[in-house]
Coordinates of C-alpha atoms and ligand atoms in Angstrom, one line a residue:
X1311 CA -166.0 -46.5 -66.5
X1312 CA -168.3 -49.1 -64.9
X1313 CA -167.9 -52.4 -67.6
X1314 CA -164.7 -54.0 -66.5
X1315 CA -165.3 -57.6 -64.9
X1316 CA -163.5 -57.0 -61.9
X1317 CA -165.1 -53.3 -61.1
X1318 CA -168.3 -55.4 -60.9
X1319 CA -166.8 -58.2 -59.1
X1320 CA -165.3 -55.6 -56.4
X1321 CA -169.0 -53.8 -56.4
X1322 CA -170.4 -57.4 -55.6
X1323 CA -168.2 -57.7 -53.2
X1324 CA -168.9 -54.5 -51.5
X1325 CA -172.6 -54.7 -51.3
X1326 CA -171.7 -58.2 -49.9
X1327 CA -169.9 -56.6 -47.0
X1328 CA -172.9 -53.8 -46.7
X1329 CA -171.2 -51.3 -48.3
X1330 CA -172.3 -47.9 -49.9
X1331 CA -171.0 -47.1 -53.2
X1332 CA -171.6 -43.9 -53.0
X1333 CA -168.4 -43.6 -51.1
X1334 CA -166.6 -44.6 -54.2
X1335 CA -165.1 -41.0 -55.4
X1336 CA -163.5 -39.2 -52.8
X1337 CA -160.5 -40.9 -52.0
X1338 CA -158.9 -41.1 -55.5
X1339 CA -155.4 -40.2 -56.0
X1340 CA -153.9 -39.4 -59.2
X1341 CA -153.8 -42.7 -61.3
X1342 CA -151.0 -43.6 -63.5
X1343 CA -149.7 -40.4 -62.8
X1344 CA -146.2 -38.9 -62.6
X1345 CA -143.7 -37.8 -65.4
X1346 CA -145.8 -39.1 -68.3
X1347 CA -143.8 -37.2 -70.4
X1348 CA -140.8 -39.0 -69.6
X1349 CA -142.9 -42.4 -70.2
X1350 CA -141.7 -45.6 -70.4
X1351 CA -141.1 -46.3 -73.9
X1352 CA -137.5 -45.8 -73.3
X1353 CA -135.2 -47.8 -75.3
X1354 CA -134.4 -51.2 -72.6
X1355 CA -130.8 -51.2 -73.6
X1356 CA -129.5 -47.8 -72.3
X1357 CA -127.1 -48.6 -69.6
X1358 CA -127.8 -47.3 -66.5
X1359 CA -125.3 -47.0 -63.3
X1360 CA -125.9 -48.7 -59.8
X1361 CA -129.4 -49.4 -58.8
X1362 CA -130.7 -46.7 -61.4
X1363 CA -134.0 -47.7 -63.4
X1364 CA -134.6 -44.6 -65.3
X1365 CA -132.6 -41.8 -66.5
X1366 CA -135.1 -39.3 -65.3
X1367 CA -136.9 -39.3 -62.1
X1368 CA -140.0 -41.0 -62.5
X1369 CA -143.4 -41.1 -60.4
X1370 CA -145.1 -44.3 -59.9
X1371 CA -148.7 -44.7 -57.7
X1372 CA -149.2 -47.0 -54.9
X1373 CA -152.3 -48.1 -53.3
X1374 CA -151.0 -49.5 -49.5
X1375 CA -153.3 -49.2 -47.0
X1376 CA -153.0 -53.0 -44.8
X1377 CA -153.7 -54.4 -41.1
X1378 CA -156.0 -51.1 -40.8
X1379 CA -153.2 -49.1 -39.7
X1380 CA -150.2 -49.2 -42.5
X1381 CA -150.7 -46.7 -44.7
X1382 CA -147.9 -45.7 -47.4
X1383 CA -146.3 -42.3 -46.9
X1384 CA -144.4 -40.4 -49.1
X1385 CA -142.2 -39.1 -46.6
X1386 CA -140.9 -42.6 -45.6
X1387 CA -137.4 -42.2 -45.3
X1388 CA -135.9 -45.5 -46.3
X1389 CA -138.3 -44.9 -49.6
X1390 CA -137.0 -41.9 -50.2
X1391 CA -133.5 -43.7 -50.4
X1392 CA -134.7 -46.1 -52.6
X1393 CA -135.9 -43.1 -54.3
X1394 CA -132.5 -41.5 -54.6
X1395 CA -130.9 -44.9 -55.8
X1396 CA -133.4 -45.9 -58.2
X1397 CA -135.0 -42.5 -59.4
X1398 CA -138.5 -44.2 -58.8
X1399 CA -140.7 -41.8 -56.5
X1400 CA -143.7 -44.0 -55.0
X1401 CA -146.9 -41.7 -54.3
X1402 CA -149.6 -43.2 -52.1
X1403 CA -152.8 -42.8 -53.1
X1404 CA -154.7 -44.6 -50.2
X1405 CA -156.8 -42.6 -48.0
X1406 CA -155.1 -41.5 -44.8
X1407 CA -158.1 -41.6 -42.6
X1408 CA -159.5 -44.8 -43.7
X1409 CA -159.5 -47.3 -41.0
X1410 CA -160.5 -50.5 -43.2
X1411 CA -157.8 -51.7 -45.3
X1412 CA -160.2 -54.3 -46.9
X1413 CA -162.8 -51.8 -47.4
X1414 CA -160.9 -49.6 -49.1
X1415 CA -159.1 -51.7 -51.5
X1416 CA -162.3 -52.7 -52.7
X1417 CA -163.7 -49.3 -52.7
X1418 CA -160.6 -48.5 -54.9
X1419 CA -160.8 -51.7 -57.2
X1420 CA -164.4 -50.9 -57.9
X1421 CA -163.9 -47.4 -58.5
X1422 CA -161.9 -48.6 -61.9
X1423 CA -158.8 -46.4 -61.0
X1424 CA -156.2 -48.3 -60.3
X1425 CA -152.6 -46.8 -59.2
X1426 CA -149.3 -48.5 -61.0
X1427 CA -148.5 -50.8 -58.4
X1428 CA -151.2 -52.3 -55.7
X1429 CA -150.3 -53.8 -52.0
X1430 CA -152.9 -56.4 -50.9
X1431 CA -153.4 -58.7 -48.0
X1432 CA -155.6 -61.3 -49.6
X1433 CA -153.3 -63.3 -52.4
X1434 CA -156.6 -65.3 -53.7
X1435 CA -158.7 -62.3 -54.1
X1436 CA -155.6 -60.1 -55.7
X1437 CA -155.0 -63.5 -57.9
X1438 CA -158.5 -63.5 -59.1
X1439 CA -158.7 -60.1 -60.0
X1440 CA -155.8 -60.7 -62.1
X1441 CA -157.4 -63.6 -64.0
X1442 CA -160.2 -60.8 -64.6
X1443 CA -157.7 -58.8 -66.1
X1444 CA -156.9 -55.9 -63.6
X1445 CA -153.5 -56.8 -62.7
X1446 CA -151.0 -58.0 -64.9
X1447 CA -149.6 -61.3 -65.4
X1448 CA -145.7 -60.8 -64.0
X1449 CA -144.1 -64.3 -65.3
X1450 CA -142.8 -62.8 -68.9
X1451 CA -142.0 -59.3 -67.0
X1452 CA -139.6 -61.0 -64.4
X1453 CA -137.9 -63.3 -67.0
X1454 CA -137.1 -60.3 -69.2
X1455 CA -136.7 -57.8 -66.5
X1456 CA -136.0 -58.9 -63.0
X1457 CA -132.8 -61.0 -62.3
X1458 CA -133.1 -60.8 -58.3
X1459 CA -136.5 -61.9 -58.6
X1460 CA -136.1 -64.5 -60.7
X1461 CA -132.8 -65.5 -58.5
X1462 CA -134.8 -65.7 -55.7
X1463 CA -137.9 -67.8 -57.0
X1464 CA -135.5 -70.3 -58.4
X1465 CA -134.1 -70.7 -54.8
X1466 CA -137.2 -70.7 -53.2
X1467 CA -139.2 -73.3 -55.2
X1468 CA -142.0 -73.1 -52.0
X1469 CA -142.5 -69.3 -52.4
X1470 CA -142.4 -69.0 -56.0
X1471 CA -145.3 -71.8 -55.9
X1472 CA -147.3 -70.6 -53.7
X1473 CA -147.0 -67.2 -55.6
X1474 CA -148.8 -69.0 -58.6
X1475 CA -152.0 -68.2 -58.7
X1476 CA -154.8 -71.4 -59.6
X1477 CA -154.3 -70.6 -63.2
X1478 CA -150.6 -71.3 -63.0
X1479 CA -149.5 -67.9 -63.4
X1480 CA -148.0 -64.9 -61.1
X1481 CA -149.6 -62.1 -60.6
X1482 CA -149.1 -61.3 -56.9
X1483 CA -145.5 -61.3 -55.3
X1484 CA -145.5 -62.1 -51.3
X1485 CA -143.7 -60.7 -48.3
X1486 CA -141.4 -63.4 -47.2
X1487 CA -140.5 -64.2 -43.9
X1488 CA -137.5 -65.7 -42.3
X1489 CA -136.5 -67.1 -39.2
X1490 CA -136.1 -70.5 -37.8
X1491 CA -138.6 -71.1 -35.0
X1492 CA -141.9 -69.5 -33.9
X1493 CA -142.9 -70.6 -30.3
X1494 CA -141.4 -72.7 -27.5
X1495 CA -142.3 -74.2 -24.3
X1496 CA -140.9 -71.8 -21.0
X1497 CA -140.9 -72.6 -17.7
X1498 CA -139.6 -71.2 -14.3
X1499 CA -136.4 -72.7 -13.5
X1500 CA -135.7 -70.9 -9.9
X1501 CA -139.1 -72.3 -9.2
X1502 CA -138.1 -76.1 -10.4
X1503 CA -134.9 -76.0 -8.4
X1504 CA -136.9 -74.7 -5.3
X1505 CA -139.0 -77.7 -5.9
X1506 CA -135.8 -80.1 -6.3
X1507 CA -137.7 -80.8 -9.7
X1508 CA -136.6 -81.6 -13.3
X1509 CA -138.1 -79.9 -16.6
X1510 CA -140.8 -82.3 -17.5
X1511 CA -139.8 -84.9 -20.3
X1512 CA -143.1 -86.4 -20.8
X1513 CA -146.8 -85.0 -20.8
X1514 CA -147.2 -87.2 -17.4
X1515 CA -144.5 -85.0 -16.0
X1516 CA -146.0 -82.1 -17.1
X1517 CA -149.1 -82.7 -15.3
X1518 CA -146.6 -83.3 -12.1
X1519 CA -144.8 -80.3 -12.6
X1520 CA -148.0 -78.1 -13.1
X1521 CA -149.4 -79.8 -9.8
X1522 CA -146.4 -79.1 -7.7
X1523 CA -146.6 -75.6 -8.9
X1524 CA -150.2 -75.7 -7.7
X1525 CA -149.6 -76.8 -4.8
X1526 CA -146.3 -76.3 -3.4
X1527 CA -145.9 -72.7 -2.9
X1528 CA -143.0 -72.4 -5.2
X1529 CA -143.2 -68.6 -5.1
X1530 CA -142.9 -68.4 -1.2
X1531 CA -145.5 -66.1 -0.1
X1532 CA -147.3 -68.4 1.6
X1533 CA -150.5 -68.4 -0.6
X1534 CA -152.1 -70.8 -3.2
X1535 CA -151.8 -67.9 -6.0
X1536 CA -150.0 -69.5 -8.5
X1537 CA -151.2 -70.1 -11.8
X1538 CA -148.9 -72.8 -13.5
X1539 CA -149.9 -72.5 -16.9
X1540 CA -151.1 -69.3 -18.8
X1541 CA -151.3 -67.9 -22.2
X1542 CA -151.7 -64.6 -23.4
X1543 CA -153.7 -66.0 -26.4
X1544 CA -157.2 -66.9 -25.0
X1545 CA -157.5 -69.8 -27.8
X1546 CA -153.9 -70.6 -28.9
X1547 CA -152.9 -71.1 -25.3
X1548 CA -155.5 -74.7 -25.2
X1549 CA -154.7 -75.4 -29.3
X1550 CA -151.1 -75.2 -28.4
X1551 CA -151.5 -78.2 -25.8
X1552 CA -153.2 -80.7 -28.1
X1553 CA -150.1 -82.0 -29.7
X1554 CA -149.3 -83.3 -26.0
X1555 CA -152.2 -85.9 -26.8
X1556 CA -150.7 -86.1 -30.8
X1557 CA -153.5 -84.2 -32.0
X1558 CA -151.9 -82.0 -35.1
X1559 CA -153.3 -79.0 -36.7
X1560 CA -154.5 -76.7 -33.8
X1561 CA -151.8 -74.6 -33.2
X1562 CA -151.7 -72.6 -36.8
X1563 CA -154.5 -70.0 -36.4
X1564 CA -154.4 -69.1 -39.8
X1565 CA -155.6 -72.6 -41.0
X1566 CA -156.9 -73.5 -37.8
X1567 CA -157.1 -77.5 -37.9
X1568 CA -156.1 -78.7 -40.6
X1569 CA -153.1 -80.8 -41.7
X1570 CA -151.7 -83.3 -43.9
X1571 CA -150.9 -87.0 -42.6
X1572 CA -149.3 -88.9 -45.4
X1573 CA -150.9 -86.8 -48.5
X1574 CA -154.4 -86.9 -46.9
X1575 CA -156.1 -83.3 -45.4
X1576 CA -157.4 -84.0 -41.9
X1577 CA -158.8 -81.8 -39.6
X1578 CA -157.4 -82.4 -35.6
X1579 CA -160.6 -81.3 -33.8
X1580 CA -162.7 -83.8 -35.9
X1581 CA -160.3 -87.1 -35.2
X1582 CA -161.1 -89.4 -32.4
X1583 CA -158.1 -88.8 -30.3
X1584 CA -159.3 -84.9 -29.4
X1585 CA -161.8 -86.5 -26.8
X1586 CA -158.6 -87.6 -25.1
X1587 CA -156.6 -84.3 -25.3
X1588 CA -159.7 -82.1 -24.5
X1589 CA -160.8 -84.4 -21.6
X1590 CA -157.4 -84.0 -20.0
X1591 CA -157.3 -80.2 -20.4
X1592 CA -160.3 -79.9 -19.2
X1593 CA -159.1 -82.3 -16.2
X1594 CA -156.1 -79.6 -16.0
X1595 CA -158.6 -76.7 -15.8
X1596 CA -160.5 -78.0 -13.1
X1597 CA -157.1 -79.1 -10.7
X1598 CA -156.3 -75.4 -11.6
X1599 CA -152.9 -76.2 -13.4
X1600 CA -154.5 -73.7 -16.4
X1601 CA -155.5 -70.2 -15.6
X1602 CA -158.8 -69.9 -14.7
X1603 CA -159.0 -67.0 -16.8
X1604 CA -157.7 -68.5 -19.6
X1605 CA -160.2 -67.3 -22.2
X1606 CA -160.3 -64.0 -20.8
X1607 CA -156.8 -63.0 -19.6
X1608 CA -155.7 -61.4 -22.8
X1609 CA -152.3 -60.1 -24.6
X1610 CA -151.1 -58.6 -21.2
X1611 CA -150.9 -62.4 -19.6
X1612 CA -147.1 -62.4 -19.5
X1613 CA -146.7 -58.9 -18.2
X1614 CA -149.1 -59.1 -15.5
X1615 CA -148.3 -62.8 -14.4
X1616 CA -145.0 -62.8 -14.8
X1617 CA -144.4 -59.8 -13.2
X1618 CA -146.7 -60.5 -9.7
X1619 CA -144.5 -63.7 -9.8
X1620 CA -147.6 -65.9 -10.0
X1621 CA -147.6 -67.6 -13.8
X1622 CA -145.1 -71.0 -14.0
X1623 CA -145.2 -71.9 -17.8
X1624 CA -146.3 -70.8 -21.1
X1625 CA -146.0 -71.3 -24.6
X1626 CA -144.8 -68.4 -26.4
X1627 CA -142.4 -66.5 -29.1
X1628 CA -138.6 -67.2 -27.8
X1629 CA -137.9 -63.7 -28.5
X1630 CA -140.3 -61.5 -26.4
X1631 CA -140.5 -64.1 -23.8
X1632 CA -136.9 -64.5 -22.8
X1633 CA -136.8 -60.8 -22.2
X1634 CA -138.9 -61.0 -19.4
X1635 CA -135.6 -62.5 -17.6
X1636 CA -134.0 -58.9 -18.9
X1637 CA -137.3 -57.1 -17.8
X1638 CA -138.4 -58.7 -14.4
X1639 CA -134.4 -59.6 -13.3
X1640 CA -134.6 -56.3 -10.7
X1641 CA -138.2 -56.9 -10.0
X1642 CA -138.7 -60.4 -8.8
X1643 CA -135.7 -61.9 -7.0
X1644 CA -133.9 -65.1 -8.7
X1645 CA -136.6 -65.0 -11.8
X1646 CA -135.4 -67.4 -14.2
X1647 CA -137.7 -68.0 -16.8
X1648 CA -136.1 -70.7 -19.6
X1649 CA -137.1 -72.3 -22.9
X1650 CA -137.4 -76.1 -22.0
X1651 CA -137.5 -78.9 -24.4
X1652 CA -141.4 -79.7 -25.5
X1653 CA -142.4 -82.6 -23.3
X1654 CA -142.8 -86.2 -25.5
X1655 CA -146.6 -86.4 -26.1
X1656 CA -148.5 -89.4 -25.4
X1657 CA -147.2 -91.1 -28.8
X1658 CA -143.6 -90.6 -27.1
X1659 CA -143.0 -87.9 -29.7
X1660 CA -141.0 -84.4 -29.0
X1661 CA -142.5 -81.8 -31.2
X1662 CA -143.2 -78.3 -31.7
X1663 CA -146.0 -77.6 -33.8
X1664 CA -145.7 -73.8 -34.0
X1665 CA -143.2 -72.8 -37.3
X1666 CA -142.7 -69.6 -38.9
X1667 CA -144.3 -69.1 -42.3
X1668 CA -142.4 -69.6 -45.1
X1669 CA -144.4 -67.2 -47.5
X1670 CA -147.5 -64.6 -46.1
X1671 CA -150.4 -63.4 -47.9
X1672 CA -149.1 -59.7 -48.0
X1673 CA -147.7 -58.3 -51.3
X1674 CA -148.1 -56.5 -54.4
X1675 CA -148.5 -56.3 -58.0
X1676 CA -148.8 -54.2 -61.2
X1677 CA -152.0 -52.8 -62.5
X1678 CA -153.1 -53.8 -66.0
X1679 CA -153.6 -50.4 -67.0
X1680 CA -150.0 -49.0 -65.5
X1681 CA -148.4 -47.5 -68.5
X1682 CA -144.7 -48.2 -66.7
X1683 CA -145.2 -52.1 -66.1
X1684 CA -141.0 -52.4 -67.0
X1685 CA -140.4 -49.5 -64.7
X1686 CA -142.7 -51.1 -62.0
X1687 CA -141.1 -54.7 -62.2
X1688 CA -137.6 -53.5 -62.5
X1689 CA -138.6 -51.5 -58.9
X1690 CA -140.2 -54.5 -57.6
X1691 CA -136.8 -56.3 -58.2
X1692 CA -134.9 -53.7 -56.5
X1693 CA -136.0 -54.8 -53.0
X1694 CA -134.7 -58.3 -54.0
X1695 CA -131.5 -56.8 -54.8
X1696 CA -128.6 -57.1 -52.0
X1697 CA -129.0 -53.5 -51.3
X1698 CA -132.8 -53.3 -51.7
X1699 CA -133.2 -56.1 -49.5
X1700 CA -130.8 -54.6 -47.0
X1701 CA -132.7 -51.1 -46.8
X1702 CA -136.1 -53.0 -46.3
X1703 CA -134.7 -55.3 -43.3
X1704 CA -132.4 -52.9 -41.8
X1705 CA -132.9 -49.7 -43.0
X1706 CA -130.4 -46.7 -43.8
X1707 CA -126.8 -47.1 -43.5
X1708 CA -125.3 -44.8 -41.2
X1709 CA -129.0 -43.9 -39.3
X1710 CA -130.0 -47.5 -38.6
X1711 CA -127.1 -49.4 -39.2
X1712 CA -123.4 -49.5 -39.9
X1713 CA -121.6 -52.2 -41.8
X1714 CA -119.2 -54.1 -39.7
X1715 CA -117.1 -56.6 -41.5
X1716 CA -119.7 -56.5 -44.3
X1717 CA -122.8 -57.2 -42.4
X1718 CA -125.3 -54.6 -41.1
X1719 CA -125.1 -54.2 -37.3
X1720 CA -127.6 -52.2 -35.5
X1721 CA -126.6 -48.9 -33.9
X1722 CA -126.8 -48.7 -30.0
X1723 CA -129.5 -45.8 -30.6
X1724 CA -131.8 -48.3 -32.4
X1725 CA -130.9 -51.2 -30.3
X1726 CA -131.3 -50.0 -26.7
X1727 CA -134.2 -47.6 -27.5
X1728 CA -136.5 -47.9 -24.3
X1729 CA -139.2 -46.4 -25.9
X1730 CA -139.6 -48.4 -29.0
X1731 CA -139.0 -51.7 -30.3
X1732 CA -136.7 -52.3 -33.3
X1733 CA -139.4 -53.3 -35.5
X1734 CA -141.6 -50.1 -34.7
X1735 CA -138.6 -47.9 -35.4
X1736 CA -138.1 -49.6 -38.5
X1737 CA -141.9 -49.6 -39.9
X1738 CA -142.2 -46.0 -38.7
X1739 CA -139.6 -45.3 -41.6
X1740 CA -141.2 -47.5 -44.2
X1741 CA -138.7 -50.7 -43.3
X1742 CA -140.4 -54.4 -42.5
X1743 CA -143.2 -53.4 -44.5
X1744 CA -145.1 -56.0 -45.8
X1745 CA -144.4 -55.5 -49.9
X1746 CA -142.7 -58.4 -51.7
X1747 CA -139.1 -58.6 -50.2
X1748 CA -137.4 -61.3 -48.5
X1749 CA -136.7 -60.8 -44.9
X1750 CA -133.2 -61.5 -43.2
X1751 CA -133.6 -63.1 -39.3
X1752 CA -130.4 -61.7 -39.2
X1753 CA -132.0 -58.4 -38.4
X1754 CA -133.9 -60.0 -35.5
X1755 CA -131.6 -62.1 -34.1
X1756 CA -129.8 -58.8 -32.9
X1757 CA -132.3 -58.0 -30.4
X1758 CA -133.0 -61.5 -29.6
X1759 CA -131.3 -62.1 -26.1
X1760 CA -129.2 -65.2 -25.5
X1761 CA -131.6 -66.9 -23.4
X1762 CA -134.1 -66.8 -26.5
X1763 CA -131.0 -68.1 -29.0
X1764 CA -130.0 -70.9 -26.8
X1765 CA -133.8 -72.1 -27.0
X1766 CA -133.9 -71.7 -30.7
X1767 CA -130.7 -73.2 -31.4
X1768 CA -132.1 -76.3 -29.3
X1769 CA -135.4 -76.6 -31.1
X1770 CA -133.6 -76.5 -34.5
X1771 CA -130.9 -78.5 -34.0
X1772 CA -133.0 -81.2 -32.8
X1773 CA -135.8 -80.9 -35.5
X1774 CA -138.4 -80.4 -33.3
X1775 CA -140.2 -78.1 -35.2
X1776 CA -143.2 -79.4 -37.5
X1777 CA -143.0 -78.9 -41.0
X1778 CA -145.9 -76.7 -41.5
X1779 CA -149.0 -76.9 -43.6
X1780 CA -148.3 -75.5 -46.9
X1781 CA -150.0 -72.4 -48.1
X1782 CA -152.5 -74.1 -50.7
X1783 CA -154.5 -71.7 -52.8
X1784 CA -158.1 -71.5 -54.4
X1785 CA -159.9 -70.8 -57.0
X1786 CA -162.7 -68.1 -56.6
X1787 CA -165.0 -70.5 -56.1
X1788 CA -163.5 -72.6 -54.0
X1789 CA -162.3 -69.6 -51.1
X1790 CA -165.9 -68.4 -51.2
X1791 CA -167.0 -72.0 -50.5
X1792 CA -164.1 -72.6 -48.1
X1793 CA -164.7 -69.6 -46.2
X1794 CA -168.4 -70.2 -46.0
X1795 CA -167.9 -73.9 -44.5
X1796 CA -164.8 -73.0 -42.5
X1797 CA -166.3 -70.3 -40.7
X1798 CA -169.0 -72.4 -39.6
X1799 CA -167.1 -75.2 -38.6
X1800 CA -164.8 -73.5 -36.3
X1801 CA -167.4 -71.3 -34.8
X1802 CA -169.0 -74.5 -33.4
X1803 CA -165.3 -76.0 -32.6
X1804 CA -164.7 -73.1 -30.5
X1805 CA -167.6 -73.0 -29.1
X1806 CA -167.5 -76.5 -27.9
X1807 CA -163.9 -76.3 -26.8
X1808 CA -164.7 -73.5 -24.3
X1809 CA -167.5 -75.3 -22.9
X1810 CA -165.6 -78.9 -22.4
X1811 CA -162.6 -77.0 -21.0
X1812 CA -164.7 -74.9 -18.5
X1813 CA -166.7 -77.3 -17.3
X1814 CA -170.1 -76.3 -18.5
X1815 CA -170.8 -79.5 -20.7
X1816 CA -169.2 -82.9 -19.5
X1817 CA -167.3 -85.2 -22.6
X1818 CA -168.1 -88.8 -22.9
X1819 CA -169.0 -90.7 -25.7
X1820 CA -172.5 -89.3 -26.1
X1821 CA -171.8 -85.7 -26.1
X1822 CA -168.2 -86.5 -28.5
X1823 CA -170.8 -88.6 -30.6
X1824 CA -173.1 -85.5 -31.2
X1825 CA -170.4 -82.9 -31.5
X1826 CA -169.3 -85.4 -34.2
X1827 CA -172.4 -85.5 -35.9
X1828 CA -172.9 -82.0 -35.9
X1829 CA -169.4 -81.0 -37.8
X1830 CA -170.7 -83.5 -40.3
X1831 CA -174.1 -81.7 -40.6
X1832 CA -172.0 -78.5 -41.0
X1833 CA -170.4 -79.6 -43.8
X1834 CA -166.9 -80.7 -42.3
X1835 CA -166.6 -83.4 -45.1
X1836 CA -167.4 -81.5 -48.1
X1837 CA -164.5 -78.8 -46.5
X1838 CA -161.7 -81.5 -46.2
X1839 CA -162.8 -82.8 -49.6
X1840 CA -162.3 -79.2 -51.2
X1841 CA -159.5 -78.5 -48.9
X1842 CA -157.6 -81.8 -50.3
X1843 CA -158.0 -80.5 -53.6
X1844 CA -156.3 -77.7 -53.1
X1845 CA -153.6 -79.2 -51.5
X1846 CA -153.0 -82.0 -54.4
X1847 CA -152.9 -79.1 -56.7
X1848 CA -150.4 -77.3 -54.3
X1849 CA -148.4 -80.4 -53.7
X1850 CA -148.6 -81.7 -57.6
Ligands
LIG2443 CA1 -147.4 -69.0 -3.6

């Protein structure tokens, strides 16, 4: 071993990450194992019933370890069910003791022992390794053996485009989320009623409402304890406000700042309008309209500030935020936290910048050394069949859901479980796992309350949700340059943002001019040029 190009690449990545190569021999499971006696050269013409892929049981190995916590479990009931249907059993090779998914992936690649199926979360890295020869090019296999994947890709051209590597070939199939909306604005309607106020329709009215929440004691306890605008995300809380002054690109945490303006890639926090936005936000902060602890409050902000009856407004995910009406109805009298129309921004536009991703960087592909590429692609195809998709989205019929009028409906035991959310219950059994499958929003709709659904419908039907910046991909060289420049730029942007909002430095022509100059010194122009190239390639 040791002479393959990708093994060197992976070893270099490990060294760059400061890892020792010594650990490389401990976690290797069986590779390309399984019933080799049954190996794959069975005639493809043989008719098998239902979803059966092979006549005799076949075991394929899989590396799956993602988000530092999801590790393939051979006992997941949902994959056991798939095994019954397809005759293919998956055997996980990733160590359950490992806690760093990225390191483990690099270790596995550098070892040169690559299982049949490999899951990963960084599409570009996977693509580069595919181009170097570590993973199979899937286009031909899909064409010949994967009718469901083929159908999906032809019906979802954006996803198909995203799944292509920089050389226009496909090595990696991605998880495709589903659903119409992400975040929306929520306001204490009972507070508005009490103060005789309407929901704010413009950014000026938004200011007035927050001011009234601050000064007029809407929770009625005689204390000036209201926190008008809060967020459970320290940076999104501020970034999500930028669009109110027409600054785009802030709301997408995975690609902070970037947006396209008539085909030209721009960076919101490098635009002149950013000065006005941040000046106003700093003013709001100073006047106590934004949570004083916005940068440190953390993920429990909603639970704490709504539960204490002091939080007035936030911008957050529809389903989970609307749930507070159910959670707090008996605790906070009259509690009514409802979605509202985004206030028209300073350009007079009603915009919601958050949106669901059309595609996700997680997915899987097939090792170039697999002895069973045809069976592997057929197995990947199974998850795109109607039954496979239902199994991954809803779990097992009779256990997690029943079919009612041909549609899966979760059992009460799942929906009304007070210990675990629906998604937790599914993930513990191997459902809603980010391999390549097409999510079905119907799975989520069933546990989204009417308040949230009403808000989602309003945002969707009125076209408030902006089209997301596309999931461009880079060549290997571009990616390392992008990461280097972007990290430096973003660190500086966020350091300044906090300083300005907190009032630690004034915002004026001089300080803003210096900021712009510093961004240029850090390579923002080069970064935009690089991004433009990737964007143009994606759009062509
Ligand atoms: Ca009060």
